[in-house]
XYZ file of N, CA, C and O in Angstrom:
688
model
N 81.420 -40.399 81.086
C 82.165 -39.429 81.835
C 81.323 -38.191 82.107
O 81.506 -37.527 83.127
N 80.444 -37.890 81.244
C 79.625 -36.494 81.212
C 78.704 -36.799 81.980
O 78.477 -35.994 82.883
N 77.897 -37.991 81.903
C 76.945 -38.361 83.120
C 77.306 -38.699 84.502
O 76.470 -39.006 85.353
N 78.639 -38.632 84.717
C 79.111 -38.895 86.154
C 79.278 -37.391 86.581
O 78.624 -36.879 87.490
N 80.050 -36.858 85.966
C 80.409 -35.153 85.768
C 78.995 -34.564 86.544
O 79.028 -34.107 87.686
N 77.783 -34.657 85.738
C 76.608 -33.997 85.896
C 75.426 -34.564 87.398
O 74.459 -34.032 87.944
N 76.227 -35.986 87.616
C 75.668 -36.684 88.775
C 76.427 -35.626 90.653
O 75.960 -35.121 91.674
N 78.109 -35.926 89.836
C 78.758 -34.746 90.947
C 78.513 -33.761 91.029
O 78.462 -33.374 92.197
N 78.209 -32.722 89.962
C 78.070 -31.646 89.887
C 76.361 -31.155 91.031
O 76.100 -30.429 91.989
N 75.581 -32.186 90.042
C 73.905 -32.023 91.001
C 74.369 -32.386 92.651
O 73.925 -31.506 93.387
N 75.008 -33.262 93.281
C 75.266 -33.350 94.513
C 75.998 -32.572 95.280
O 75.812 -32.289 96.463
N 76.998 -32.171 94.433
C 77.901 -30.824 95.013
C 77.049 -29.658 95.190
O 77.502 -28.977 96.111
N 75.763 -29.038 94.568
C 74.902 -28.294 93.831
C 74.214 -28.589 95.796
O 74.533 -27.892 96.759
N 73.425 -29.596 95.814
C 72.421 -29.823 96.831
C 72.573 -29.727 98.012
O 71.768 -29.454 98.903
N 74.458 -30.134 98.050
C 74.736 -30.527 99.492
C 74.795 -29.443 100.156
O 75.213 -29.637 101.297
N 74.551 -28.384 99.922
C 74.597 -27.122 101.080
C 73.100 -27.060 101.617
O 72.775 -26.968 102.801
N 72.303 -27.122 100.579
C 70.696 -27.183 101.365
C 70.313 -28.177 102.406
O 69.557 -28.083 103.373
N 71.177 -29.341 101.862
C 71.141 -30.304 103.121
C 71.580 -30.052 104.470
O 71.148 -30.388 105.573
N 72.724 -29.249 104.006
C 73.367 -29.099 105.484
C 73.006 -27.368 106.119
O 73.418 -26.829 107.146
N 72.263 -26.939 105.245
C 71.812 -25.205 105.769
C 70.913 -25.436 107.188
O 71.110 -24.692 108.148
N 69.898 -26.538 107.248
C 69.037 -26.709 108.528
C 69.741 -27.111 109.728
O 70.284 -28.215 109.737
N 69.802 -26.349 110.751
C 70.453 -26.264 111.647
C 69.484 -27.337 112.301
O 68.512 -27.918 111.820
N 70.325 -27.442 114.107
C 69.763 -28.454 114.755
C 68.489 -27.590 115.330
O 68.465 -26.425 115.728
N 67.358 -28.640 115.227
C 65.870 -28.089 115.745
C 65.926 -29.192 117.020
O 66.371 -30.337 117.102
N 65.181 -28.185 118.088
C 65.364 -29.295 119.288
C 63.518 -28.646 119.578
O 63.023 -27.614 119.124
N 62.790 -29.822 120.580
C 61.439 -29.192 120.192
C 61.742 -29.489 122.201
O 62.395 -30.282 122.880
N 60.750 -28.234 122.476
C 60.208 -28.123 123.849
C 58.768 -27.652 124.109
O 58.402 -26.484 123.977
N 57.893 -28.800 124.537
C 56.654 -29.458 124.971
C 55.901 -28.858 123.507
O 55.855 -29.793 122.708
N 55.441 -27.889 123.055
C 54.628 -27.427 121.814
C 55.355 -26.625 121.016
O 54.999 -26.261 119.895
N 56.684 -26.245 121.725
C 57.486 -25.218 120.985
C 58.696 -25.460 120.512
O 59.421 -26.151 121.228
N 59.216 -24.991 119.261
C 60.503 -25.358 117.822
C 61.914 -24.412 118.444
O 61.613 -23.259 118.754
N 62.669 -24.609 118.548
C 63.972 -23.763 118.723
C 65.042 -24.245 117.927
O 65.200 -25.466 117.902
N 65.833 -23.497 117.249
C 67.213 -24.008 116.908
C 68.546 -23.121 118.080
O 69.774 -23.061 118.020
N 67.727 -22.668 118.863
C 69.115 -22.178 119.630
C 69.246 -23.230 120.982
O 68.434 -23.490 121.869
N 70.843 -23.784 120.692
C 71.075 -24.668 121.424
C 71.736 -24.757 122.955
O 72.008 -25.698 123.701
N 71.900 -22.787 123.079
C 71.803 -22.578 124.349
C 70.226 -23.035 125.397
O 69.937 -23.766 126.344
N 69.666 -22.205 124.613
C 68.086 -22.128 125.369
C 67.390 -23.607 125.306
O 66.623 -23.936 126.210
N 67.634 -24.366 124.373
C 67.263 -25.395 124.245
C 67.771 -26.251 125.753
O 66.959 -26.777 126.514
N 69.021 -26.249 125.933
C 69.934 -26.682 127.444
C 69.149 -26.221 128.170
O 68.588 -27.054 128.882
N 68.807 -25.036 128.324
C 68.438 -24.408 129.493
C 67.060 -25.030 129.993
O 66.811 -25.207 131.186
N 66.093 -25.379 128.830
C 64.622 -25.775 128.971
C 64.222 -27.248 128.767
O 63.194 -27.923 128.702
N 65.950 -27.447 128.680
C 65.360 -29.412 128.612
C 64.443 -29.990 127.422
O 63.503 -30.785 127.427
N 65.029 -29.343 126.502
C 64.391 -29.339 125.079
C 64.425 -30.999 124.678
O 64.404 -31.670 125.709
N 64.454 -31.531 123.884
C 64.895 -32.845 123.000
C 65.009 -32.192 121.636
O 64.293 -31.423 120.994
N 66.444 -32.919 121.385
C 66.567 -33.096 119.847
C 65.821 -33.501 118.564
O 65.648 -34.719 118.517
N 65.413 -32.937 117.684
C 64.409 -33.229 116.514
C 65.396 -33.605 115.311
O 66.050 -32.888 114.553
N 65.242 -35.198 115.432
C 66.006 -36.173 114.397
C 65.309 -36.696 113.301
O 64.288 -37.362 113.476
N 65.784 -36.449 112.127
C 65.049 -37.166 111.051
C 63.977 -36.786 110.211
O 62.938 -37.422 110.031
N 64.303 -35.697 109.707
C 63.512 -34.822 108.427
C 63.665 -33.457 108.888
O 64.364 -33.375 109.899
N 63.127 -32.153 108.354
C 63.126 -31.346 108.387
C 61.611 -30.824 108.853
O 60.602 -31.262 108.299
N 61.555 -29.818 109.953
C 60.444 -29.057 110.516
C 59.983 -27.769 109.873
O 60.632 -26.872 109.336
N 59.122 -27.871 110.004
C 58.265 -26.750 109.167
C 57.190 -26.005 110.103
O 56.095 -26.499 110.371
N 57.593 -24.876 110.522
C 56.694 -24.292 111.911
C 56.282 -23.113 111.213
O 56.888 -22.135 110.775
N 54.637 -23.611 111.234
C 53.810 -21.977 111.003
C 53.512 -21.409 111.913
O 52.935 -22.080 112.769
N 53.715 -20.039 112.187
C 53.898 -19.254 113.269
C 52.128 -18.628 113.475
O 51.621 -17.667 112.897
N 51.467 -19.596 114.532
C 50.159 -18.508 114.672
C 49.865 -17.497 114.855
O 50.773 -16.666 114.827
N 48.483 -17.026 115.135
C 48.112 -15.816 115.390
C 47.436 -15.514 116.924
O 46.383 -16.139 117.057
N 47.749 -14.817 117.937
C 47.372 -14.853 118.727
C 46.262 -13.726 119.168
O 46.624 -12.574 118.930
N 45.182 -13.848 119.673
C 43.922 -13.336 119.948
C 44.535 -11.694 120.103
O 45.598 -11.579 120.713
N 43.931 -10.547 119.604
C 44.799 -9.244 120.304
C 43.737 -8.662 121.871
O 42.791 -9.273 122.369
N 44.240 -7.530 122.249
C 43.755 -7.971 123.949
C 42.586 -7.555 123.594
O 41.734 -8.205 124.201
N 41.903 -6.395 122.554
C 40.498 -5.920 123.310
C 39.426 -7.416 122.242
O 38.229 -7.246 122.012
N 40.145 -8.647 121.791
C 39.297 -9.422 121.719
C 38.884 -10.645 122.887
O 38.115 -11.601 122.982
N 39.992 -9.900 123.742
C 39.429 -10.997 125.236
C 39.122 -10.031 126.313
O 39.480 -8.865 126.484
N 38.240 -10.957 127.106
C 37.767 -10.247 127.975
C 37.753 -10.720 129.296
O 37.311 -11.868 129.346
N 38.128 -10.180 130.557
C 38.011 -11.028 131.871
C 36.985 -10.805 132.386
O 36.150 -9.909 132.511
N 37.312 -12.373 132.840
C 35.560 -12.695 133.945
C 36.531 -12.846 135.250
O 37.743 -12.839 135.465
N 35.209 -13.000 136.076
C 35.480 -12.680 137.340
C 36.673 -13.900 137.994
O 37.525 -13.491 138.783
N 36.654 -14.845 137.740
C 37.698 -15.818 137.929
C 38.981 -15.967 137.653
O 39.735 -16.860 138.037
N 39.331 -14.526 136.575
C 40.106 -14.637 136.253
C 40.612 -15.372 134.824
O 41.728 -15.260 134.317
N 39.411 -16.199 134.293
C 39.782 -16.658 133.320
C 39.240 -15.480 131.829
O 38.252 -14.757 131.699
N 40.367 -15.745 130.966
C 39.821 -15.034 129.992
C 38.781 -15.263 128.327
O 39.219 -16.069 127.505
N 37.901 -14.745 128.120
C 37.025 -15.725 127.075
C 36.813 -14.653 125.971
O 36.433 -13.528 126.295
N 37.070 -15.006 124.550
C 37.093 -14.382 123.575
C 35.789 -13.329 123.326
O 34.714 -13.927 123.284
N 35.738 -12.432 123.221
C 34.549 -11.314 123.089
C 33.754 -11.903 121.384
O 34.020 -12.752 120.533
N 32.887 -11.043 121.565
C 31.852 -11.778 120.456
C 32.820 -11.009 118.990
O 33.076 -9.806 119.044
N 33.129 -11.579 118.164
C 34.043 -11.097 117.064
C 32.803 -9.838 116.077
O 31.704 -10.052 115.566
N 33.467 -8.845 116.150
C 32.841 -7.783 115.050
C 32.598 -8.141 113.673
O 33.470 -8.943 113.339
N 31.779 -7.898 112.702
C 32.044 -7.773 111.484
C 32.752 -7.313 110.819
O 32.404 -6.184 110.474
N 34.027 -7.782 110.262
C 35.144 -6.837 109.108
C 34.068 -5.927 108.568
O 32.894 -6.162 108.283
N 34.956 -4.565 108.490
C 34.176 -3.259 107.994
C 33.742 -3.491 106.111
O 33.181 -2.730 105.323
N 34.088 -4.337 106.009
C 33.962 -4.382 104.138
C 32.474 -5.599 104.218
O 31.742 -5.732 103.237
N 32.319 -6.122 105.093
C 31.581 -7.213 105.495
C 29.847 -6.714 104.758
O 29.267 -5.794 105.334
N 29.218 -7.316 103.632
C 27.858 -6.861 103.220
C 26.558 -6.612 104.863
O 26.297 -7.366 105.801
N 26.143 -5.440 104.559
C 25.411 -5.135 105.619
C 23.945 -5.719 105.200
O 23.515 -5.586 104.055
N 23.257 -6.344 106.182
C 21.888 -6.601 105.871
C 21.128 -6.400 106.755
O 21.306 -6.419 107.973
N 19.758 -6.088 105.827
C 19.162 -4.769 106.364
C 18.031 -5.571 108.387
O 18.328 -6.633 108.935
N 17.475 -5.084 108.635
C 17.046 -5.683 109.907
C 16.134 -6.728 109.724
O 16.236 -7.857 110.205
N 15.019 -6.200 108.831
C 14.004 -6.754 108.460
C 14.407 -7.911 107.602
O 13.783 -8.951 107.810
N 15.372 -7.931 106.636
C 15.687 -9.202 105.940
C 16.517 -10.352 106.970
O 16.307 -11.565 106.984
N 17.279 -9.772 107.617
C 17.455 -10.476 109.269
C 16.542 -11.008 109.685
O 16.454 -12.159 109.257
N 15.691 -10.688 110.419
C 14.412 -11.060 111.056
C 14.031 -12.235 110.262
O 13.998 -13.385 110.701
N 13.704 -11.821 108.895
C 12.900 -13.203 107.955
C 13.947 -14.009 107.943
O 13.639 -15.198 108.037
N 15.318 -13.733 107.844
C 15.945 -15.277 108.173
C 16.432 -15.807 109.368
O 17.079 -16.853 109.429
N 16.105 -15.041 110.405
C 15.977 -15.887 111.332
C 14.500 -16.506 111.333
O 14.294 -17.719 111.357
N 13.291 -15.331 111.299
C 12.286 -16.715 111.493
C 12.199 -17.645 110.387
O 11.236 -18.394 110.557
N 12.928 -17.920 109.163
C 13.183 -19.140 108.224
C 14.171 -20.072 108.878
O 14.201 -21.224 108.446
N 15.065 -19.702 109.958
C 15.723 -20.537 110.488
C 15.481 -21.351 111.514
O 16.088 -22.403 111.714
N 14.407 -20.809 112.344
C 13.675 -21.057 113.178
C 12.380 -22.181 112.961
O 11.881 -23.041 113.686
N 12.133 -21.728 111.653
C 11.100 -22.882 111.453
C 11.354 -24.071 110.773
O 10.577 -25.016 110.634
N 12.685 -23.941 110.290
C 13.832 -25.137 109.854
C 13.885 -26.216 110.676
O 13.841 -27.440 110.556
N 14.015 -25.251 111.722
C 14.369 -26.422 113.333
C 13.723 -26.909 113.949
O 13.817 -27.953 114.595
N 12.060 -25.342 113.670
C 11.220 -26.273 114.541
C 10.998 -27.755 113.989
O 11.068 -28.754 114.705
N 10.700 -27.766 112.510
C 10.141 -28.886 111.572
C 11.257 -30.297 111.834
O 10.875 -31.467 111.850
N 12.616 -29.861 112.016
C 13.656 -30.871 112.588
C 13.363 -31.218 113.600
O 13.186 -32.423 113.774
N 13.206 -30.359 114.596
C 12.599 -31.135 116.231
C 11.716 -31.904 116.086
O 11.798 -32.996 116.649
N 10.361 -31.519 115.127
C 8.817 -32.281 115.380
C 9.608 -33.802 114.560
O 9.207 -34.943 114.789
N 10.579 -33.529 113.764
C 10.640 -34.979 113.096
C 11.892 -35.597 114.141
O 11.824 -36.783 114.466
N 12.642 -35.033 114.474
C 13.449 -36.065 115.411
C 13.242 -36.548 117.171
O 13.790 -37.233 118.035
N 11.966 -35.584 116.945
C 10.915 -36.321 118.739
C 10.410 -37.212 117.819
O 11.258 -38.035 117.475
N 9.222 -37.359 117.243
C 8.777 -38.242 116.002
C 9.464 -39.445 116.065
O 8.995 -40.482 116.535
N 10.569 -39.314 115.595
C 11.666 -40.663 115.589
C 11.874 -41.092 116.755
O 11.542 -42.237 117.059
N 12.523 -40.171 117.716
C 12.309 -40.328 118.779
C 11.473 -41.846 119.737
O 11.533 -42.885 120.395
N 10.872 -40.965 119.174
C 9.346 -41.367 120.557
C 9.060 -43.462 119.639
O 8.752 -44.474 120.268
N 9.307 -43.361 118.212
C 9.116 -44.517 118.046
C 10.381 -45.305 118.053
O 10.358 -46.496 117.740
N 11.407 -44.742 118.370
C 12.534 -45.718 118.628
C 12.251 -46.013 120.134
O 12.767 -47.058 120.532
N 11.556 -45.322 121.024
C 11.725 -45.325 122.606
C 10.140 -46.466 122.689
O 9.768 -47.020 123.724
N 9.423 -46.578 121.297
C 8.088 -47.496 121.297
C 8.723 -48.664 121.485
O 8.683 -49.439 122.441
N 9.553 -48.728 120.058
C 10.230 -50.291 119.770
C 11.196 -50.726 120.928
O 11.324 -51.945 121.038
N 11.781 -50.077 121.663
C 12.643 -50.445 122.444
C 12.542 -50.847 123.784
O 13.380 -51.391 124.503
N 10.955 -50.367 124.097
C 10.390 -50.386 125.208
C 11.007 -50.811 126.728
O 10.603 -51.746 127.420
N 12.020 -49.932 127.030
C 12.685 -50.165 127.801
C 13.469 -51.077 128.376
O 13.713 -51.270 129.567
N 13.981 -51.825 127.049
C 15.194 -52.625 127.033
C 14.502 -53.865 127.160
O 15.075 -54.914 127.456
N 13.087 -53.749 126.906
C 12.765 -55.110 126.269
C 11.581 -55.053 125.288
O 10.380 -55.074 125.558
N 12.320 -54.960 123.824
C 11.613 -55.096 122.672
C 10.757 -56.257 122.450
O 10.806 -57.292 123.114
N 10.094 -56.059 121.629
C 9.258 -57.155 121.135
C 9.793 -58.709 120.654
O 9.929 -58.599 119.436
N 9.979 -59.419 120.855
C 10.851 -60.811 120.186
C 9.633 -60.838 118.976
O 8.422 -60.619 118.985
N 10.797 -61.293 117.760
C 10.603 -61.925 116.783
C 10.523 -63.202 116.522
O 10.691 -63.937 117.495
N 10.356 -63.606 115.696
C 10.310 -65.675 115.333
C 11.716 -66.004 115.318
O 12.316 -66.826 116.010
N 12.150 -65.219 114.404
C 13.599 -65.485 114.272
C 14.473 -65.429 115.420
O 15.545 -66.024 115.528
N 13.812 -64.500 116.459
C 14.806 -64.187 117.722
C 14.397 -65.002 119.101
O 15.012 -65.181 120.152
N 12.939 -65.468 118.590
C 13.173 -66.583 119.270
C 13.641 -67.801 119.669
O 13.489 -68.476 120.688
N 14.376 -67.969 118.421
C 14.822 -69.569 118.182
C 16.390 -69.278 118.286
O 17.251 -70.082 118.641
N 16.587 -67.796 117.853
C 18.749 -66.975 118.261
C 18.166 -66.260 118.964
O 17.173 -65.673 118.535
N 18.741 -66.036 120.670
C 18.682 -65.462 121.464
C 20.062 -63.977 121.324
O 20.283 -62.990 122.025
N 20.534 -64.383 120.395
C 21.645 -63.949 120.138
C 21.449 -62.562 119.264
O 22.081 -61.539 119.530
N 20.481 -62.659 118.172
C 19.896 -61.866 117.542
C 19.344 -60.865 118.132
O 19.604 -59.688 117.881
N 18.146 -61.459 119.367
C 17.826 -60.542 120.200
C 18.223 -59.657 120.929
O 17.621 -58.677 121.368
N 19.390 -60.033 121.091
C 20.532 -58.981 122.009
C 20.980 -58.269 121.149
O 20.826 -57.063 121.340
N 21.684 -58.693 119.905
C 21.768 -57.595 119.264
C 21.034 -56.583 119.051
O 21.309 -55.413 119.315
N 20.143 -56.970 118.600
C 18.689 -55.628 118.339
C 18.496 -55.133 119.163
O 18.426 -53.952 118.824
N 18.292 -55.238 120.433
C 18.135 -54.704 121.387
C 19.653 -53.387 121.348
O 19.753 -52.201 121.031
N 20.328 -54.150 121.718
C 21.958 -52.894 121.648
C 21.545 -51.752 120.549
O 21.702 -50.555 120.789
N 21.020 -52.222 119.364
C 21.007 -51.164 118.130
C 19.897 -50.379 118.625
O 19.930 -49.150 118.562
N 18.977 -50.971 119.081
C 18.012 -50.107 119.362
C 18.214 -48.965 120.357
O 17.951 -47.766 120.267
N 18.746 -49.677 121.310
C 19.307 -48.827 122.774
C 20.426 -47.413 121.922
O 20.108 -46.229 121.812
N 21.579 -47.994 121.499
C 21.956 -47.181 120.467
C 21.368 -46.035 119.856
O 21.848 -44.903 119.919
N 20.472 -46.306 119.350
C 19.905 -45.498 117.955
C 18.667 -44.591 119.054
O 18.080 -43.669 118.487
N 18.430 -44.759 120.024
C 17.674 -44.092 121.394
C 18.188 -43.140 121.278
O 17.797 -42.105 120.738
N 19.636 -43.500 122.036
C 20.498 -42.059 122.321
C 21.336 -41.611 121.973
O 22.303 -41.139 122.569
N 20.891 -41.754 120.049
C 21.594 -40.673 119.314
C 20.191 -39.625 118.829
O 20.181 -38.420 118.578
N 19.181 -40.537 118.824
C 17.919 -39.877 118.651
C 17.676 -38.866 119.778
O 17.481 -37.720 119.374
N 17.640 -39.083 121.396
C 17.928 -38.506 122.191
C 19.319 -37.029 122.223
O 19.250 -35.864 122.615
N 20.380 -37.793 121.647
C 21.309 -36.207 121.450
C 20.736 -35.301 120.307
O 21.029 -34.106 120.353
N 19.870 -35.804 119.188
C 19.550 -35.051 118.357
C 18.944 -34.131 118.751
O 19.366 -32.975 118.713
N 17.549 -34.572 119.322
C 16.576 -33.763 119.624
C 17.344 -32.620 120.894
O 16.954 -31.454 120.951
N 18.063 -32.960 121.514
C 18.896 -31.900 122.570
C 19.667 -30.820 121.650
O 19.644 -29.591 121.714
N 20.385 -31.718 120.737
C 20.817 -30.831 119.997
C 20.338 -29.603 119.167
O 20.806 -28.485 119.382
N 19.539 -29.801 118.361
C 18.215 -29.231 117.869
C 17.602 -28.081 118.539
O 17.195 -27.088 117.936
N 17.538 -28.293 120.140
C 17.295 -27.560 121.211
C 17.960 -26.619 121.430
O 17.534 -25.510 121.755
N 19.179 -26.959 121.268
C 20.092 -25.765 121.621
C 20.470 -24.801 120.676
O 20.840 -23.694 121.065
N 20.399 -25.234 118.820
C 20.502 -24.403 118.451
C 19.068 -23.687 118.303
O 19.293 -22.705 117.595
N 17.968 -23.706 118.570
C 16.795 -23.187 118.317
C 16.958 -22.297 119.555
O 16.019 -21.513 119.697
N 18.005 -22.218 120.569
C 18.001 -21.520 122.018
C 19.073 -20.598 121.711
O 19.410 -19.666 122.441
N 19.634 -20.923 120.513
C 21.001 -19.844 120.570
C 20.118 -18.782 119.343
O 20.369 -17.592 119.529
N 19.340 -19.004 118.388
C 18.592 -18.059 117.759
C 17.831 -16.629 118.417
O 17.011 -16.609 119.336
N 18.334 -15.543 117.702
C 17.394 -14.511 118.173
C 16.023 -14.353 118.354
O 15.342 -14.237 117.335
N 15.409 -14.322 119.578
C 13.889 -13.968 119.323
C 13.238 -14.790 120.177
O 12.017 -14.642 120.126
N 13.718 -15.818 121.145
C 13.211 -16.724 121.678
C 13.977 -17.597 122.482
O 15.103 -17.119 122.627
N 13.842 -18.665 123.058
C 14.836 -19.440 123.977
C 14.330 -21.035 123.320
O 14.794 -22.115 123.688
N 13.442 -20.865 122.441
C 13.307 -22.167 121.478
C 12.214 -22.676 122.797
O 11.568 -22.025 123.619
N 12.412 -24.617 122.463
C 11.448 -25.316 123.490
C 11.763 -25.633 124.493
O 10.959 -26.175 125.250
């Protein structure tokens, strides 16, 4: 009797939290529970669990800036004023430590490069013994190779660009 008692009691206890969430109706990216405005905007009903909407943060105006088109593009963000200041000269040495990071990444991913573009020799590699007798093999390798080209190829671009976004130079 005491464990039925304490079973009603916990459900009597819950059932208001269940029923406190009003109806959420969602329209295209946006949450409403008002079911006027919801009518008005051709909302849909949100059935079957409960929504949980974190409310973002939106850019404030003097962090955007207009260009001539009309479109607007976020300004370069300041340093928070509590932000550790460093001095010019210790700047400088890490950019040129960053700089020579990349160069040493470029010389090794042309490097790779240039011998994946050896082996692959323009989509017709070298046949093997084995790939002579599976033609099948050969095609594969070939695909991996072609593959592994032009990710070697986005590297080295890549590489490029951040050595172009560094102070002091426009990189290679």
């Amino acid at each position: 009797m005491t464990k039925t008692l304490t079973v009603l009691l916990a459900l009597v206890a819950l059932a208001p939290a269940a029923w406190s969430q009003d109806r959420i109706y969602r329209c295209g990216n946006e949450y409403t529970n008002n079911a006027s405005q919801a009518r008005e905007r051709g909302c849909k009903l949100v059935e079957g669990g409960n929504v949980t909407v974190v409310q973002g943060t939106r850019p404030s105006s003097a962090a955007t800036t207009q260009q001539g088109g009309g479109a607007t593009t976020a300004a370069p963000a300041a340093s928070p004023s509590n932000a550790p200041r460093v001095d010019a000269n210790d700047q400088r040495a890490r950019d040129s430590d960053a700089r020579a990071i990349l160069e040493a990444e470029l010389r090794k991913a042309e490097a790779r490069l240039a011998e994946l573009s050896k082996d692959y020799n323009n989509g017709e590699p070298q046949r093997t013994a084995l790939e002579l007798r599976n033609p099948q093999v050969y095609i594969e390798r070939t695909a991996e190779l072609k593959a592994a080209v032009a990710r070697a190829e986005s590297d080295v671009a890549g590489i490029k660009r951040e050595l172009a976004r560094l102070p002091g130079g426009a990189g290679r």
